[in-house]
């Protein structure tokens, strides 16, 4: 049974968390969900790479459109939030981000980070929950965290100029740019809130970067959806950490056409 229901054009309307994938992580109000495909229906074992298509593409679209997804939990011996038997509707969740990585099996899997919608109750734990990621108030908190002093410093180095397209957006309250973390903050990526892990980008390039449509090569040339090659604007005060750029390329740049 496919765990994701929905369409590539409409987004996902629901997912079922039922222990079908060894890489799923359920923390109750936060779920790191594995996409579908590439597993042996008899054993559940991953035998091929997953691709960003069908249900996986639908769930990625839900993220872009900000559409809530219904979460249903089914039996899962590993999850303290699974119902003792049968299936339980657990309310609405939002997809905050998606990426691809090698799963425990060694094959590529799609990963979706979901957060409980604030009015959705926390699911009951049937037994003691393992230590999960640091609890967070909500996804909005992350947006606020991004406007830190470090963020502002990096933006000032560039005069709020986008490092990809060199555009400065001028608003009534002054220039506008966004600090984009290369390796995302917080679990499971645990990127540092440090200048070496930040880019100054316009909102368009921030979105493209967050979804891996822009990656930065080791020589700091930037590759936009696999084609357009430019050079990242770099201020002499700004040292980027190659490891963070590599992490971003690996996790977020995989599904792009080359
Ligand atoms: Zn830009």
PDB file of C-alpha atoms and ligand atoms in Angstrom:
ATOM      1  CA  UNK A   1       0.000   0.000   0.000  1.00  0.00           C
ATOM      2  CA  UNK A   2       1.352   3.397  -0.971  1.00  0.00           C
ATOM      3  CA  UNK A   3       1.712   5.543   2.132  1.00  0.00           C
ATOM      4  CA  UNK A   4       1.057   8.795   0.277  1.00  0.00           C
ATOM      5  CA  UNK A   5      -2.259   9.607  -1.348  1.00  0.00           C
ATOM      6  CA  UNK A   6      -2.638  12.535  -3.706  1.00  0.00           C
ATOM      7  CA  UNK A   7      -1.546  13.720  -7.109  1.00  0.00           C
ATOM      8  CA  UNK A   8       1.490  15.323  -8.701  1.00  0.00           C
ATOM      9  CA  UNK A   9      -0.657  18.337  -9.634  1.00  0.00           C
ATOM     10  CA  UNK A  10      -2.765  18.690  -6.477  1.00  0.00           C
ATOM     11  CA  UNK A  11      -0.334  17.804  -3.749  1.00  0.00           C
ATOM     12  CA  UNK A  12      -0.695  15.060  -1.167  1.00  0.00           C
ATOM     13  CA  UNK A  13      -3.944  14.894   0.780  1.00  0.00           C
ATOM     14  CA  UNK A  14      -2.846  12.267   3.273  1.00  0.00           C
ATOM     15  CA  UNK A  15      -0.017  10.052   4.407  1.00  0.00           C
ATOM     16  CA  UNK A  16      -0.002   6.865   6.447  1.00  0.00           C
ATOM     17  CA  UNK A  17       2.782   6.301   8.949  1.00  0.00           C
ATOM     18  CA  UNK A  18       2.862   2.597   9.606  1.00  0.00           C
ATOM     19  CA  UNK A  19       6.437   1.479   9.935  1.00  0.00           C
ATOM     20  CA  UNK A  20       6.704   0.493   6.285  1.00  0.00           C
ATOM     21  CA  UNK A  21      10.057   2.249   6.021  1.00  0.00           C
ATOM     22  CA  UNK A  22      12.975   1.626   8.313  1.00  0.00           C
ATOM     23  CA  UNK A  23      14.085   5.262   7.999  1.00  0.00           C
ATOM     24  CA  UNK A  24      10.871   6.864   9.324  1.00  0.00           C
ATOM     25  CA  UNK A  25      11.272   8.857  12.536  1.00  0.00           C
ATOM     26  CA  UNK A  26       8.151   9.727  14.518  1.00  0.00           C
ATOM     27  CA  UNK A  27       8.428  12.246  17.345  1.00  0.00           C
ATOM     28  CA  UNK A  28       4.715  12.861  17.720  1.00  0.00           C
ATOM     29  CA  UNK A  29       4.401  16.488  16.719  1.00  0.00           C
ATOM     30  CA  UNK A  30       7.289  16.216  14.303  1.00  0.00           C
ATOM     31  CA  UNK A  31       7.810  13.453  11.767  1.00  0.00           C
ATOM     32  CA  UNK A  32      10.646  12.664   9.391  1.00  0.00           C
ATOM     33  CA  UNK A  33       8.798  10.649   6.826  1.00  0.00           C
ATOM     34  CA  UNK A  34      10.279   8.474   4.113  1.00  0.00           C
ATOM     35  CA  UNK A  35       8.784   8.721   0.635  1.00  0.00           C
ATOM     36  CA  UNK A  36       7.563   5.739  -1.292  1.00  0.00           C
ATOM     37  CA  UNK A  37       8.993   3.485  -3.968  1.00  0.00           C
ATOM     38  CA  UNK A  38      11.987   1.243  -4.249  1.00  0.00           C
ATOM     39  CA  UNK A  39      11.004  -1.256  -1.576  1.00  0.00           C
ATOM     40  CA  UNK A  40      10.145  -4.914  -1.834  1.00  0.00           C
ATOM     41  CA  UNK A  41       6.408  -5.175  -1.061  1.00  0.00           C
ATOM     42  CA  UNK A  42       6.905  -8.560   0.609  1.00  0.00           C
ATOM     43  CA  UNK A  43       9.719  -7.711   2.993  1.00  0.00           C
ATOM     44  CA  UNK A  44       9.453  -3.906   3.136  1.00  0.00           C
ATOM     45  CA  UNK A  45      13.202  -3.780   2.504  1.00  0.00           C
ATOM     46  CA  UNK A  46      14.597  -1.057   0.260  1.00  0.00           C
ATOM     47  CA  UNK A  47      15.913  -2.594  -2.965  1.00  0.00           C
ATOM     48  CA  UNK A  48      16.188   0.463  -5.249  1.00  0.00           C
ATOM     49  CA  UNK A  49      16.525   4.257  -5.153  1.00  0.00           C
ATOM     50  CA  UNK A  50      13.436   6.373  -4.591  1.00  0.00           C
ATOM     51  CA  UNK A  51      12.691   9.159  -7.031  1.00  0.00           C
ATOM     52  CA  UNK A  52      10.934  12.484  -6.690  1.00  0.00           C
ATOM     53  CA  UNK A  53       7.814  11.418  -8.581  1.00  0.00           C
ATOM     54  CA  UNK A  54       4.222  10.280  -7.909  1.00  0.00           C
ATOM     55  CA  UNK A  55       3.415  10.479  -4.185  1.00  0.00           C
ATOM     56  CA  UNK A  56       6.838  11.866  -3.369  1.00  0.00           C
ATOM     57  CA  UNK A  57       6.344  14.665  -5.875  1.00  0.00           C
ATOM     58  CA  UNK A  58       2.841  15.280  -4.487  1.00  0.00           C
ATOM     59  CA  UNK A  59       4.212  15.672  -0.973  1.00  0.00           C
ATOM     60  CA  UNK A  60       6.934  18.036  -2.209  1.00  0.00           C
ATOM     61  CA  UNK A  61       4.201  20.082  -3.908  1.00  0.00           C
ATOM     62  CA  UNK A  62       2.285  20.268  -0.622  1.00  0.00           C
ATOM     63  CA  UNK A  63       5.359  21.881   0.855  1.00  0.00           C
ATOM     64  CA  UNK A  64       5.624  24.486  -1.889  1.00  0.00           C
ATOM     65  CA  UNK A  65       1.941  25.344  -1.793  1.00  0.00           C
ATOM     66  CA  UNK A  66       1.819  25.343   2.004  1.00  0.00           C
ATOM     67  CA  UNK A  67      -0.970  22.756   1.935  1.00  0.00           C
ATOM     68  CA  UNK A  68      -1.730  20.725   5.050  1.00  0.00           C
ATOM     69  CA  UNK A  69      -1.538  16.946   4.860  1.00  0.00           C
ATOM     70  CA  UNK A  70      -3.760  14.556   6.826  1.00  0.00           C
ATOM     71  CA  UNK A  71      -1.717  12.174   8.923  1.00  0.00           C
ATOM     72  CA  UNK A  72      -2.922   8.662   9.706  1.00  0.00           C
ATOM     73  CA  UNK A  73      -0.928   6.426  12.013  1.00  0.00           C
ATOM     74  CA  UNK A  74      -1.032   2.673  11.699  1.00  0.00           C
ATOM     75  CA  UNK A  75       0.637  -0.179  13.567  1.00  0.00           C
ATOM     76  CA  UNK A  76       4.384   0.284  14.004  1.00  0.00           C
ATOM     77  CA  UNK A  77       6.263  -1.661  16.674  1.00  0.00           C
ATOM     78  CA  UNK A  78       9.051   0.939  16.690  1.00  0.00           C
ATOM     79  CA  UNK A  79       6.909   4.040  17.194  1.00  0.00           C
ATOM     80  CA  UNK A  80       5.546   5.052  20.610  1.00  0.00           C
ATOM     81  CA  UNK A  81       2.899   7.114  18.793  1.00  0.00           C
ATOM     82  CA  UNK A  82       1.467   4.237  16.788  1.00  0.00           C
ATOM     83  CA  UNK A  83      -2.013   3.062  17.862  1.00  0.00           C
ATOM     84  CA  UNK A  84      -2.062  -0.298  19.639  1.00  0.00           C
ATOM     85  CA  UNK A  85      -4.102  -1.672  16.752  1.00  0.00           C
ATOM     86  CA  UNK A  86      -5.762  -0.446  13.605  1.00  0.00           C
ATOM     87  CA  UNK A  87      -5.408   3.007  12.099  1.00  0.00           C
ATOM     88  CA  UNK A  88      -5.971   6.404  13.714  1.00  0.00           C
ATOM     89  CA  UNK A  89      -6.496   9.802  12.091  1.00  0.00           C
ATOM     90  CA  UNK A  90      -4.139  12.251  13.817  1.00  0.00           C
ATOM     91  CA  UNK A  91      -5.001  15.577  12.185  1.00  0.00           C
ATOM     92  CA  UNK A  92      -3.117  17.995   9.963  1.00  0.00           C
ATOM     93  CA  UNK A  93       0.603  18.428   9.473  1.00  0.00           C
ATOM     94  CA  UNK A  94       2.670  20.722   7.257  1.00  0.00           C
ATOM     95  CA  UNK A  95       5.672  19.707   5.189  1.00  0.00           C
ATOM     96  CA  UNK A  96       8.472  22.073   6.114  1.00  0.00           C
ATOM     97  CA  UNK A  97      11.188  20.663   3.842  1.00  0.00           C
ATOM     98  CA  UNK A  98      12.213  17.696   1.748  1.00  0.00           C
ATOM     99  CA  UNK A  99      15.493  16.262   0.579  1.00  0.00           C
ATOM    100  CA  UNK A 100      17.105  13.018  -0.501  1.00  0.00           C
ATOM    101  CA  UNK A 101      19.749  10.977   1.242  1.00  0.00           C
ATOM    102  CA  UNK A 102      21.078   7.480   1.479  1.00  0.00           C
ATOM    103  CA  UNK A 103      18.817   5.444   3.741  1.00  0.00           C
ATOM    104  CA  UNK A 104      19.935   2.663   6.048  1.00  0.00           C
ATOM    105  CA  UNK A 105      19.656   0.278   3.123  1.00  0.00           C
ATOM    106  CA  UNK A 106      22.243   2.244   1.135  1.00  0.00           C
ATOM    107  CA  UNK A 107      19.654   3.313  -1.450  1.00  0.00           C
ATOM    108  CA  UNK A 108      18.498   6.900  -1.947  1.00  0.00           C
ATOM    109  CA  UNK A 109      15.300   7.760  -0.136  1.00  0.00           C
ATOM    110  CA  UNK A 110      13.148  10.892  -0.207  1.00  0.00           C
ATOM    111  CA  UNK A 111      12.715  12.459   3.206  1.00  0.00           C
ATOM    112  CA  UNK A 112       9.944  14.824   4.303  1.00  0.00           C
ATOM    113  CA  UNK A 113      10.049  16.841   7.505  1.00  0.00           C
ATOM    114  CA  UNK A 114       6.523  17.387   8.804  1.00  0.00           C
ATOM    115  CA  UNK A 115       5.294  19.493  11.702  1.00  0.00           C
ATOM    116  CA  UNK A 116       1.956  19.296  13.471  1.00  0.00           C
ATOM    117  CA  UNK A 117      -0.410  22.116  12.575  1.00  0.00           C
ATOM    118  CA  UNK A 118      -0.839  24.166  15.799  1.00  0.00           C
ATOM    119  CA  UNK A 119      -4.498  23.223  16.381  1.00  0.00           C
ATOM    120  CA  UNK A 120      -3.830  19.519  15.807  1.00  0.00           C
ATOM    121  CA  UNK A 121      -3.505  17.748  19.176  1.00  0.00           C
ATOM    122  CA  UNK A 122      -0.236  15.991  20.022  1.00  0.00           C
ATOM    123  CA  UNK A 123      -0.817  12.264  19.461  1.00  0.00           C
ATOM    124  CA  UNK A 124      -0.966  10.098  22.585  1.00  0.00           C
ATOM    125  CA  UNK A 125       2.190   8.124  23.331  1.00  0.00           C
ATOM    126  CA  UNK A 126       1.482   4.460  24.069  1.00  0.00           C
ATOM    127  CA  UNK A 127       4.874   4.064  25.708  1.00  0.00           C
ATOM    128  CA  UNK A 128       7.827   6.215  26.609  1.00  0.00           C
ATOM    129  CA  UNK A 129       9.001   8.258  23.656  1.00  0.00           C
ATOM    130  CA  UNK A 130      12.670   8.205  22.732  1.00  0.00           C
ATOM    131  CA  UNK A 131      14.646  11.436  22.782  1.00  0.00           C
ATOM    132  CA  UNK A 132      13.735  13.228  19.594  1.00  0.00           C
ATOM    133  CA  UNK A 133      14.878  16.494  18.097  1.00  0.00           C
ATOM    134  CA  UNK A 134      14.888  19.548  20.346  1.00  0.00           C
ATOM    135  CA  UNK A 135      11.282  20.629  20.819  1.00  0.00           C
ATOM    136  CA  UNK A 136      10.411  23.679  18.791  1.00  0.00           C
ATOM    137  CA  UNK A 137       7.534  26.070  19.238  1.00  0.00           C
ATOM    138  CA  UNK A 138       6.558  26.009  15.595  1.00  0.00           C
ATOM    139  CA  UNK A 139       7.967  26.325  12.135  1.00  0.00           C
ATOM    140  CA  UNK A 140       7.500  30.104  12.363  1.00  0.00           C
ATOM    141  CA  UNK A 141      10.139  30.190  15.086  1.00  0.00           C
ATOM    142  CA  UNK A 142      12.691  29.058  12.536  1.00  0.00           C
ATOM    143  CA  UNK A 143      11.899  32.012  10.314  1.00  0.00           C
ATOM    144  CA  UNK A 144      12.513  34.328  13.234  1.00  0.00           C
ATOM    145  CA  UNK A 145      15.747  32.559  14.169  1.00  0.00           C
ATOM    146  CA  UNK A 146      16.992  33.305  10.680  1.00  0.00           C
ATOM    147  CA  UNK A 147      17.016  37.038  11.317  1.00  0.00           C
ATOM    148  CA  UNK A 148      19.879  36.955  13.760  1.00  0.00           C
ATOM    149  CA  UNK A 149      22.804  39.328  14.180  1.00  0.00           C
ATOM    150  CA  UNK A 150      24.929  36.921  12.129  1.00  0.00           C
ATOM    151  CA  UNK A 151      22.365  37.024   9.358  1.00  0.00           C
ATOM    152  CA  UNK A 152      22.349  40.799   9.382  1.00  0.00           C
ATOM    153  CA  UNK A 153      26.147  40.984   9.302  1.00  0.00           C
ATOM    154  CA  UNK A 154      26.335  38.729   6.232  1.00  0.00           C
ATOM    155  CA  UNK A 155      23.644  40.758   4.484  1.00  0.00           C
ATOM    156  CA  UNK A 156      25.493  43.980   5.272  1.00  0.00           C
ATOM    157  CA  UNK A 157      28.732  42.609   3.795  1.00  0.00           C
ATOM    158  CA  UNK A 158      26.883  42.300   0.493  1.00  0.00           C
ATOM    159  CA  UNK A 159      24.852  45.478   0.824  1.00  0.00           C
ATOM    160  CA  UNK A 160      21.790  43.168   0.643  1.00  0.00           C
ATOM    161  CA  UNK A 161      22.878  42.071  -2.857  1.00  0.00           C
ATOM    162  CA  UNK A 162      21.905  38.510  -3.805  1.00  0.00           C
ATOM    163  CA  UNK A 163      25.030  36.369  -4.128  1.00  0.00           C
ATOM    164  CA  UNK A 164      23.484  34.539  -7.088  1.00  0.00           C
ATOM    165  CA  UNK A 165      21.833  37.251  -9.222  1.00  0.00           C
ATOM    166  CA  UNK A 166      23.425  40.420  -7.735  1.00  0.00           C
ATOM    167  CA  UNK A 167      20.008  42.066  -7.390  1.00  0.00           C
ATOM    168  CA  UNK A 168      19.257  44.355  -4.448  1.00  0.00           C
ATOM    169  CA  UNK A 169      15.544  44.587  -3.653  1.00  0.00           C
ATOM    170  CA  UNK A 170      14.632  48.057  -2.517  1.00  0.00           C
ATOM    171  CA  UNK A 171      11.605  48.468  -0.287  1.00  0.00           C
ATOM    172  CA  UNK A 172      10.123  51.423   1.535  1.00  0.00           C
ATOM    173  CA  UNK A 173      11.977  50.335   4.668  1.00  0.00           C
ATOM    174  CA  UNK A 174      15.321  49.810   2.928  1.00  0.00           C
ATOM    175  CA  UNK A 175      17.003  46.989   1.019  1.00  0.00           C
ATOM    176  CA  UNK A 176      15.681  43.469   1.524  1.00  0.00           C
ATOM    177  CA  UNK A 177      17.569  40.173   1.379  1.00  0.00           C
ATOM    178  CA  UNK A 178      17.319  36.853   3.198  1.00  0.00           C
ATOM    179  CA  UNK A 179      19.909  34.884   5.094  1.00  0.00           C
ATOM    180  CA  UNK A 180      19.876  31.349   3.705  1.00  0.00           C
ATOM    181  CA  UNK A 181      21.394  28.590   5.794  1.00  0.00           C
ATOM    182  CA  UNK A 182      23.346  26.219   3.580  1.00  0.00           C
ATOM    183  CA  UNK A 183      23.032  23.257   5.937  1.00  0.00           C
ATOM    184  CA  UNK A 184      19.638  23.828   7.594  1.00  0.00           C
ATOM    185  CA  UNK A 185      19.429  24.612  11.299  1.00  0.00           C
ATOM    186  CA  UNK A 186      17.925  22.128  13.704  1.00  0.00           C
ATOM    187  CA  UNK A 187      17.515  18.390  13.634  1.00  0.00           C
ATOM    188  CA  UNK A 188      18.148  16.342  11.567  1.00  0.00           C
ATOM    189  CA  UNK A 189      20.622  18.540   9.669  1.00  0.00           C
ATOM    190  CA  UNK A 190      22.080  20.418  12.637  1.00  0.00           C
ATOM    191  CA  UNK A 191      23.733  23.148  10.570  1.00  0.00           C
ATOM    192  CA  UNK A 192      25.410  25.902  12.592  1.00  0.00           C
ATOM    193  CA  UNK A 193      24.083  29.454  12.782  1.00  0.00           C
ATOM    194  CA  UNK A 194      27.413  30.808  11.557  1.00  0.00           C
ATOM    195  CA  UNK A 195      28.620  33.020   8.719  1.00  0.00           C
ATOM    196  CA  UNK A 196      30.378  30.064   7.071  1.00  0.00           C
ATOM    197  CA  UNK A 197      26.959  28.419   6.713  1.00  0.00           C
ATOM    198  CA  UNK A 198      25.015  31.443   5.422  1.00  0.00           C
ATOM    199  CA  UNK A 199      24.326  33.010   2.060  1.00  0.00           C
ATOM    200  CA  UNK A 200      22.778  36.390   1.337  1.00  0.00           C
ATOM    201  CA  UNK A 201      20.053  35.711  -1.239  1.00  0.00           C
ATOM    202  CA  UNK A 202      17.013  37.330  -2.776  1.00  0.00           C
ATOM    203  CA  UNK A 203      13.754  35.484  -1.910  1.00  0.00           C
ATOM    204  CA  UNK A 204      13.626  33.775  -5.334  1.00  0.00           C
ATOM    205  CA  UNK A 205      17.095  32.350  -5.059  1.00  0.00           C
ATOM    206  CA  UNK A 206      16.507  31.491  -1.410  1.00  0.00           C
ATOM    207  CA  UNK A 207      13.578  29.267  -2.402  1.00  0.00           C
ATOM    208  CA  UNK A 208      15.553  27.678  -5.246  1.00  0.00           C
ATOM    209  CA  UNK A 209      18.526  27.100  -2.986  1.00  0.00           C
ATOM    210  CA  UNK A 210      16.439  25.574  -0.166  1.00  0.00           C
ATOM    211  CA  UNK A 211      15.045  23.065  -2.631  1.00  0.00           C
ATOM    212  CA  UNK A 212      18.346  22.231  -4.278  1.00  0.00           C
ATOM    213  CA  UNK A 213      17.515  23.861  -7.613  1.00  0.00           C
ATOM    214  CA  UNK A 214      20.675  25.886  -6.996  1.00  0.00           C
ATOM    215  CA  UNK A 215      23.769  24.175  -5.711  1.00  0.00           C
ATOM    216  CA  UNK A 216      27.237  25.618  -5.220  1.00  0.00           C
ATOM    217  CA  UNK A 217      30.217  23.651  -6.481  1.00  0.00           C
ATOM    218  CA  UNK A 218      33.527  23.379  -4.668  1.00  0.00           C
ATOM    219  CA  UNK A 219      35.019  26.172  -6.802  1.00  0.00           C
ATOM    220  CA  UNK A 220      32.053  28.359  -5.717  1.00  0.00           C
ATOM    221  CA  UNK A 221      30.438  28.348  -9.139  1.00  0.00           C
ATOM    222  CA  UNK A 222      26.707  28.032  -8.764  1.00  0.00           C
ATOM    223  CA  UNK A 223      24.653  25.662 -10.828  1.00  0.00           C
ATOM    224  CA  UNK A 224      21.019  26.592 -11.310  1.00  0.00           C
ATOM    225  CA  UNK A 225      18.730  23.630 -12.121  1.00  0.00           C
ATOM    226  CA  UNK A 226      21.685  21.855 -13.595  1.00  0.00           C
ATOM    227  CA  UNK A 227      22.230  24.333 -16.402  1.00  0.00           C
ATOM    228  CA  UNK A 228      22.929  27.973 -15.740  1.00  0.00           C
ATOM    229  CA  UNK A 229      26.441  28.362 -14.428  1.00  0.00           C
ATOM    230  CA  UNK A 230      27.569  31.513 -12.753  1.00  0.00           C
ATOM    231  CA  UNK A 231      29.944  32.395 -10.012  1.00  0.00           C
ATOM    232  CA  UNK A 232      28.764  33.083  -6.512  1.00  0.00           C
ATOM    233  CA  UNK A 233      29.473  36.650  -5.427  1.00  0.00           C
ATOM    234  CA  UNK A 234      31.894  36.383  -2.497  1.00  0.00           C
ATOM    235  CA  UNK A 235      32.912  39.185  -0.188  1.00  0.00           C
ATOM    236  CA  UNK A 236      36.536  38.895   1.054  1.00  0.00           C
ATOM    237  CA  UNK A 237      35.211  38.865   4.648  1.00  0.00           C
ATOM    238  CA  UNK A 238      33.025  35.872   3.930  1.00  0.00           C
ATOM    239  CA  UNK A 239      34.509  32.368   4.190  1.00  0.00           C
ATOM    240  CA  UNK A 240      32.103  29.605   3.247  1.00  0.00           C
ATOM    241  CA  UNK A 241      32.569  26.149   4.683  1.00  0.00           C
ATOM    242  CA  UNK A 242      33.064  23.615   1.863  1.00  0.00           C
ATOM    243  CA  UNK A 243      31.619  20.843   4.035  1.00  0.00           C
ATOM    244  CA  UNK A 244      28.280  22.673   4.387  1.00  0.00           C
ATOM    245  CA  UNK A 245      28.098  23.309   0.636  1.00  0.00           C
ATOM    246  CA  UNK A 246      28.836  19.623   0.051  1.00  0.00           C
ATOM    247  CA  UNK A 247      26.117  18.613   2.502  1.00  0.00           C
ATOM    248  CA  UNK A 248      23.629  20.808   0.676  1.00  0.00           C
ATOM    249  CA  UNK A 249      24.646  19.452  -2.765  1.00  0.00           C
ATOM    250  CA  UNK A 250      24.375  15.858  -1.552  1.00  0.00           C
ATOM    251  CA  UNK A 251      21.038  16.108   0.248  1.00  0.00           C
ATOM    252  CA  UNK A 252      19.150  18.766  -1.663  1.00  0.00           C
ATOM    253  CA  UNK A 253      20.690  18.775  -5.135  1.00  0.00           C
ATOM    254  CA  UNK A 254      20.173  15.120  -6.019  1.00  0.00           C
ATOM    255  CA  UNK A 255      16.802  15.275  -7.699  1.00  0.00           C
ATOM    256  CA  UNK A 256      17.795  18.027 -10.119  1.00  0.00           C
ATOM    257  CA  UNK A 257      18.383  17.324 -13.803  1.00  0.00           C
ATOM    258  CA  UNK A 258      22.086  17.340 -14.562  1.00  0.00           C
TER     259      UNK A 258
HETATM  260 ZN1  LIG B   1      18.874  36.382  -6.533  1.00  0.00          ZN
END
